[in-house]
PDB file of C-alpha atoms in Angstrom:
ATOM      1  CA  ALA A   1     -41.288 -48.680  86.776  1.00 87.00           C
ATOM      2  CA  ALA A   2     -40.457 -46.999  83.118  1.00 93.00           C
ATOM      3  CA  LEU A   3     -43.470 -49.445  81.323  1.00 92.00           C
ATOM      4  CA  ILE A   4     -45.529 -48.301  84.493  1.00 93.00           C
ATOM      5  CA  ASN A   5     -44.555 -44.615  82.853  1.00 94.00           C
ATOM      6  CA  ASP A   6     -44.360 -44.639  79.454  1.00 95.00           C
ATOM      7  CA  MET A   7     -48.046 -46.374  80.037  1.00 94.00           C
ATOM      8  CA  GLU A   8     -48.988 -43.480  81.560  1.00 93.00           C
ATOM      9  CA  GLN A   9     -47.673 -40.697  78.917  1.00 95.00           C
ATOM     10  CA  ARG A  10     -48.862 -42.798  76.263  1.00 94.00           C
ATOM     11  CA  GLY A  11     -53.121 -43.012  77.523  1.00 93.00           C
ATOM     12  CA  LEU A  12     -52.676 -46.613  78.173  1.00 92.00           C
ATOM     13  CA  LEU A  13     -52.874 -47.368  81.352  1.00 89.00           C
ATOM     14  CA  GLU A  14     -55.899 -47.114  82.587  1.00 85.00           C
ATOM     15  CA  LYS A  15     -57.172 -49.248  79.836  1.00 84.00           C
ATOM     16  CA  THR A  16     -54.167 -52.040  80.737  1.00 88.00           C
ATOM     17  CA  LEU A  17     -53.982 -54.619  83.953  1.00 88.00           C
ATOM     18  CA  VAL A  18     -50.037 -54.666  85.041  1.00 91.00           C
ATOM     19  CA  VAL A  19     -49.764 -57.387  86.999  1.00 91.00           C
ATOM     20  CA  PHE A  20     -46.061 -58.936  88.465  1.00 91.00           C
ATOM     21  CA  LEU A  21     -46.656 -61.497  90.919  1.00 87.00           C
ATOM     22  CA  THR A  22     -44.460 -65.035  91.598  1.00 80.00           C
ATOM     23  CA  GLU A  23     -45.497 -68.558  92.345  1.00 74.00           C
ATOM     24  CA  PHE A  24     -44.462 -68.910  96.200  1.00 76.00           C
ATOM     25  CA  GLY A  25     -42.182 -65.967  98.286  1.00 78.00           C
ATOM     26  CA  ARG A  26     -39.154 -66.916 100.102  1.00 81.00           C
ATOM     27  CA  THR A  27     -38.636 -68.184 103.711  1.00 81.00           C
ATOM     28  CA  PRO A  28     -38.659 -66.220 106.356  1.00 81.00           C
ATOM     29  CA  LYS A  29     -35.977 -66.544 107.222  1.00 83.00           C
ATOM     30  CA  ILE A  30     -32.173 -67.520 105.726  1.00 86.00           C
ATOM     31  CA  ASN A  31     -30.519 -70.977 105.366  1.00 87.00           C
ATOM     32  CA  ALA A  32     -27.338 -72.439 106.031  1.00 90.00           C
ATOM     33  CA  ASN A  33     -25.639 -71.736 103.158  1.00 90.00           C
ATOM     34  CA  GLY A  34     -27.028 -68.025 103.493  1.00 88.00           C
ATOM     35  CA  GLY A  35     -30.137 -67.408 100.510  1.00 85.00           C
ATOM     36  CA  ARG A  36     -33.451 -67.900 101.436  1.00 84.00           C
ATOM     37  CA  ASP A  37     -35.698 -70.759 100.093  1.00 85.00           C
ATOM     38  CA  HIS A  38     -38.923 -71.076  99.019  1.00 84.00           C
ATOM     39  CA  TRP A  39     -42.357 -70.536 100.646  1.00 81.00           C
ATOM     40  CA  GLY A  40     -45.779 -69.992  99.965  1.00 80.00           C
ATOM     41  CA  ALA A  41     -47.979 -69.111 102.705  1.00 82.00           C
ATOM     42  CA  ALA A  42     -46.918 -65.987 102.436  1.00 83.00           C
ATOM     43  CA  GLY A  43     -45.712 -64.025  98.606  1.00 82.00           C
ATOM     44  CA  SER A  44     -46.057 -61.003  96.922  1.00 85.00           C
ATOM     45  CA  LEU A  45     -47.724 -59.409  94.358  1.00 88.00           C
ATOM     46  CA  PHE A  46     -48.048 -55.643  92.787  1.00 90.00           C
ATOM     47  CA  VAL A  47     -51.092 -54.186  90.773  1.00 90.00           C
ATOM     48  CA  THR A  48     -51.691 -51.267  89.753  1.00 91.00           C
ATOM     49  CA  GLY A  49     -54.140 -49.841  85.545  1.00 89.00           C
ATOM     50  CA  ALA A  50     -57.373 -49.953  84.878  1.00 86.00           C
ATOM     51  CA  GLY A  51     -58.887 -48.067  87.204  1.00 83.00           C
ATOM     52  CA  VAL A  52     -56.510 -49.968  90.486  1.00 86.00           C
ATOM     53  CA  LYS A  53     -56.213 -48.038  93.461  1.00 87.00           C
ATOM     54  CA  THR A  54     -52.554 -46.790  93.777  1.00 86.00           C
ATOM     55  CA  GLY A  55     -50.869 -46.697  97.030  1.00 87.00           C
ATOM     56  CA  GLN A  56     -52.198 -48.934  99.062  1.00 89.00           C
ATOM     57  CA  VAL A  57     -51.152 -52.578 100.951  1.00 90.00           C
ATOM     58  CA  ILE A  58     -53.822 -54.802 100.668  1.00 91.00           C
ATOM     59  CA  GLY A  59     -53.063 -57.657 103.024  1.00 89.00           C
ATOM     60  CA  ALA A  60     -51.461 -57.824 105.733  1.00 89.00           C
ATOM     61  CA  THR A  61     -48.761 -60.821 108.090  1.00 87.00           C
ATOM     62  CA  ASP A  62     -46.667 -61.721 110.821  1.00 88.00           C
ATOM     63  CA  LYS A  63     -43.606 -59.690 111.584  1.00 86.00           C
ATOM     64  CA  THR A  64     -41.353 -62.504 110.321  1.00 83.00           C
ATOM     65  CA  GLY A  65     -43.140 -63.158 107.309  1.00 81.00           C
ATOM     66  CA  SER A  66     -44.535 -66.065 108.014  1.00 83.00           C
ATOM     67  CA  GLU A  67     -47.392 -66.278 108.185  1.00 87.00           C
ATOM     68  CA  VAL A  68     -51.051 -64.432 106.323  1.00 89.00           C
ATOM     69  CA  THR A  69     -52.903 -62.101 109.446  1.00 92.00           C
ATOM     70  CA  THR A  70     -55.683 -60.950 107.115  1.00 92.00           C
ATOM     71  CA  ARG A  71     -58.153 -63.107 104.683  1.00 91.00           C
ATOM     72  CA  PRO A  72     -55.260 -64.634 101.999  1.00 90.00           C
ATOM     73  CA  TYR A  73     -55.767 -64.853  98.747  1.00 90.00           C
ATOM     74  CA  SER A  74     -55.917 -67.999  96.686  1.00 89.00           C
ATOM     75  CA  PRO A  75     -54.168 -67.406  92.504  1.00 89.00           C
ATOM     76  CA  SER A  76     -57.820 -68.062  91.834  1.00 92.00           C
ATOM     77  CA  ASP A  77     -58.620 -65.164  93.365  1.00 93.00           C
ATOM     78  CA  ILE A  78     -55.415 -63.379  91.246  1.00 92.00           C
ATOM     79  CA  ALA A  79     -57.270 -64.713  88.097  1.00 93.00           C
ATOM     80  CA  ALA A  80     -60.510 -64.118  89.076  1.00 93.00           C
ATOM     81  CA  THR A  81     -59.547 -60.115  89.464  1.00 91.00           C
ATOM     82  CA  MET A  82     -57.985 -60.437  86.037  1.00 90.00           C
ATOM     83  CA  PHE A  83     -61.159 -61.846  84.250  1.00 90.00           C
ATOM     84  CA  HIS A  84     -63.237 -59.617  85.831  1.00 86.00           C
ATOM     85  CA  SER A  85     -60.906 -55.726  84.841  1.00 85.00           C
ATOM     86  CA  LEU A  86     -61.698 -58.007  81.425  1.00 82.00           C
ATOM     87  CA  GLY A  87     -65.109 -57.539  81.264  1.00 83.00           C
ATOM     88  CA  ILE A  88     -65.447 -61.016  81.524  1.00 87.00           C
ATOM     89  CA  ASP A  89     -67.680 -63.643  83.957  1.00 89.00           C
ATOM     90  CA  HIS A  90     -65.473 -64.853  86.062  1.00 90.00           C
ATOM     91  CA  HIS A  91     -68.371 -67.045  87.038  1.00 91.00           C
ATOM     92  CA  ALA A  92     -68.455 -68.936  83.723  1.00 91.00           C
ATOM     93  CA  PHE A  93     -68.252 -71.544  81.320  1.00 91.00           C
ATOM     94  CA  VAL A  94     -66.501 -72.498  78.065  1.00 90.00           C
ATOM     95  CA  ASN A  95     -67.093 -75.383  76.319  1.00 91.00           C
ATOM     96  CA  ASP A  96     -64.123 -78.049  76.581  1.00 91.00           C
ATOM     97  CA  PHE A  97     -63.327 -80.175  73.272  1.00 91.00           C
ATOM     98  CA  GLN A  98     -65.888 -82.492  72.779  1.00 93.00           C
ATOM     99  CA  GLY A  99     -68.180 -79.787  73.524  1.00 91.00           C
ATOM    100  CA  ARG A 100     -69.315 -79.689  77.984  1.00 93.00           C
ATOM    101  CA  PRO A 101     -69.278 -77.328  79.630  1.00 94.00           C
ATOM    102  CA  ARG A 102     -65.864 -76.450  82.101  1.00 93.00           C
ATOM    103  CA  PRO A 103     -66.434 -73.491  84.339  1.00 92.00           C
ATOM    104  CA  ILE A 104     -62.879 -70.828  83.661  1.00 91.00           C
ATOM    105  CA  LEU A 105     -61.968 -70.696  87.616  1.00 93.00           C
ATOM    106  CA  ASP A 106     -63.081 -73.464  90.082  1.00 91.00           C
ATOM    107  CA  ALA A 107     -62.658 -71.257  92.581  1.00 93.00           C
ATOM    108  CA  GLY A 108     -62.123 -67.666  93.006  1.00 93.00           C
ATOM    109  CA  GLU A 109     -63.251 -64.010  93.754  1.00 92.00           C
ATOM    110  CA  PRO A 110     -62.214 -60.877  92.526  1.00 91.00           C
ATOM    111  CA  VAL A 111     -60.417 -58.844  94.960  1.00 91.00           C
ATOM    112  CA  ALA A 112     -62.639 -56.647  95.367  1.00 89.00           C
ATOM    113  CA  GLU A 113     -59.965 -53.745  97.228  1.00 90.00           C
ATOM    114  CA  LEU A 114     -58.096 -52.544  94.829  1.00 88.00           C
ATOM    115  CA  PHE A 115     -61.095 -50.927  92.009  1.00 83.00           C
ATOM    116  CA  ALA A 116     -63.156 -48.141  93.138  1.00 74.00           C
ATOM    117  CA  PRO A 117     -65.957 -48.341  94.925  1.00 70.00           C
ATOM    118  CA  GLY A 118     -68.647 -48.574  92.130  1.00 61.00           C
ATOM    119  CA  ARG A 119     -65.758 -49.249  89.336  1.00 56.00           C
ATOM    120  CA  ARG A 120     -68.495 -50.503  86.217  1.00 50.00           C
ATOM    121  CA  TRP A 121     -66.981 -53.440  84.334  1.00 50.00           C
ATOM    122  CA  ALA A 122     -67.459 -52.462  80.808  1.00 47.00           C
ATOM    123  CA  ARG A 123     -67.089 -55.493  78.476  1.00 48.00           C
ATOM    124  CA  HIS A 124     -63.565 -54.644  76.380  1.00 46.00           C
ATOM    125  CA  PRO A 125     -64.624 -54.711  72.856  1.00 45.00           C
ATOM    126  CA  ARG A 126     -62.801 -57.673  71.860  1.00 40.00           C
ATOM    127  CA  PHE A 127     -64.740 -59.906  72.664  1.00 42.00           C
ATOM    128  CA  ASN A 128     -67.567 -59.968  70.481  1.00 38.00           C
ATOM    129  CA  ASP A 129     -66.838 -62.885  68.958  1.00 35.00           C
ATOM    130  CA  PRO A 130     -68.696 -65.835  70.955  1.00 37.00           C
ATOM    131  CA  PHE A 131     -67.405 -69.798  71.694  1.00 38.00           C
ATOM    132  CA  ALA A 132     -68.539 -70.290  74.892  1.00 35.00           C
ATOM    133  CA  SER A 133     -71.332 -70.253  77.345  1.00 36.00           C
ATOM    134  CA  HIS A 134     -73.366 -72.286  79.503  1.00 35.00           C
ATOM    135  CA  ALA A 135     -72.977 -69.085  81.339  1.00 35.00           C
ATOM    136  CA  ARG A 136     -74.243 -69.357  85.097  1.00 36.00           C
ATOM    137  CA  SER A 137     -77.106 -66.548  84.870  1.00 38.00           C
ATOM    138  CA  GLY A 138     -77.491 -69.024  81.268  1.00 36.00           C
ATOM    139  CA  THR A 139     -76.767 -67.173  79.276  1.00 35.00           C
ATOM    140  CA  ASP A 140     -73.618 -67.168  76.389  1.00 35.00           C
ATOM    141  CA  VAL A 141     -70.649 -65.474  77.076  1.00 34.00           C
ATOM    142  CA  PRO A 142     -68.782 -63.636  75.072  1.00 34.00           C
ATOM    143  CA  LEU A 143     -65.052 -64.103  74.809  1.00 34.00           C
ATOM    144  CA  SER A 144     -62.463 -64.988  72.170  1.00 31.00           C
ATOM    145  CA  VAL A 145     -58.615 -64.705  71.496  1.00 31.00           C
ATOM    146  CA  VAL A 146     -57.011 -61.622  72.137  1.00 33.00           C
ATOM    147  CA  GLU A 147     -54.663 -60.796  68.714  1.00 33.00           C
ATOM    148  CA  ASN A 148     -51.842 -57.137  69.024  1.00 34.00           C
ATOM    149  CA  VAL A 149     -52.675 -56.352  72.292  1.00 35.00           C
TER     150      VAL A 149
END
């Protein structure tokens, strides 16, 4: 909370997407050793900044937290959301070490419910040094390494 408050006070939160997530959830039931094991069927993540509508819950599980009861979101959806918030076309391609075009993501769509309707995504100014091409739209997609952010 202190990090988020500090970023907000410094005016950094509106232009920074903050994502807190883990690779999986925990089992709905306590195991024989009094703990909880890994559970890939459902988990939680927290997102703020970069125009995220705060104070909302997106998605739901059953009453024991065992299974998702609404639209499930994949890791690819979360990655697409992060790319989208940076102004990077998540459908774009980059060239691998042999110059072959490879998709940035094989699957996934941004979680649109996170953001205000009609939010316009501006390309980040540091993504002006193109090294990638072959976007599905047929145009080059500017991407670069972001340093000292």
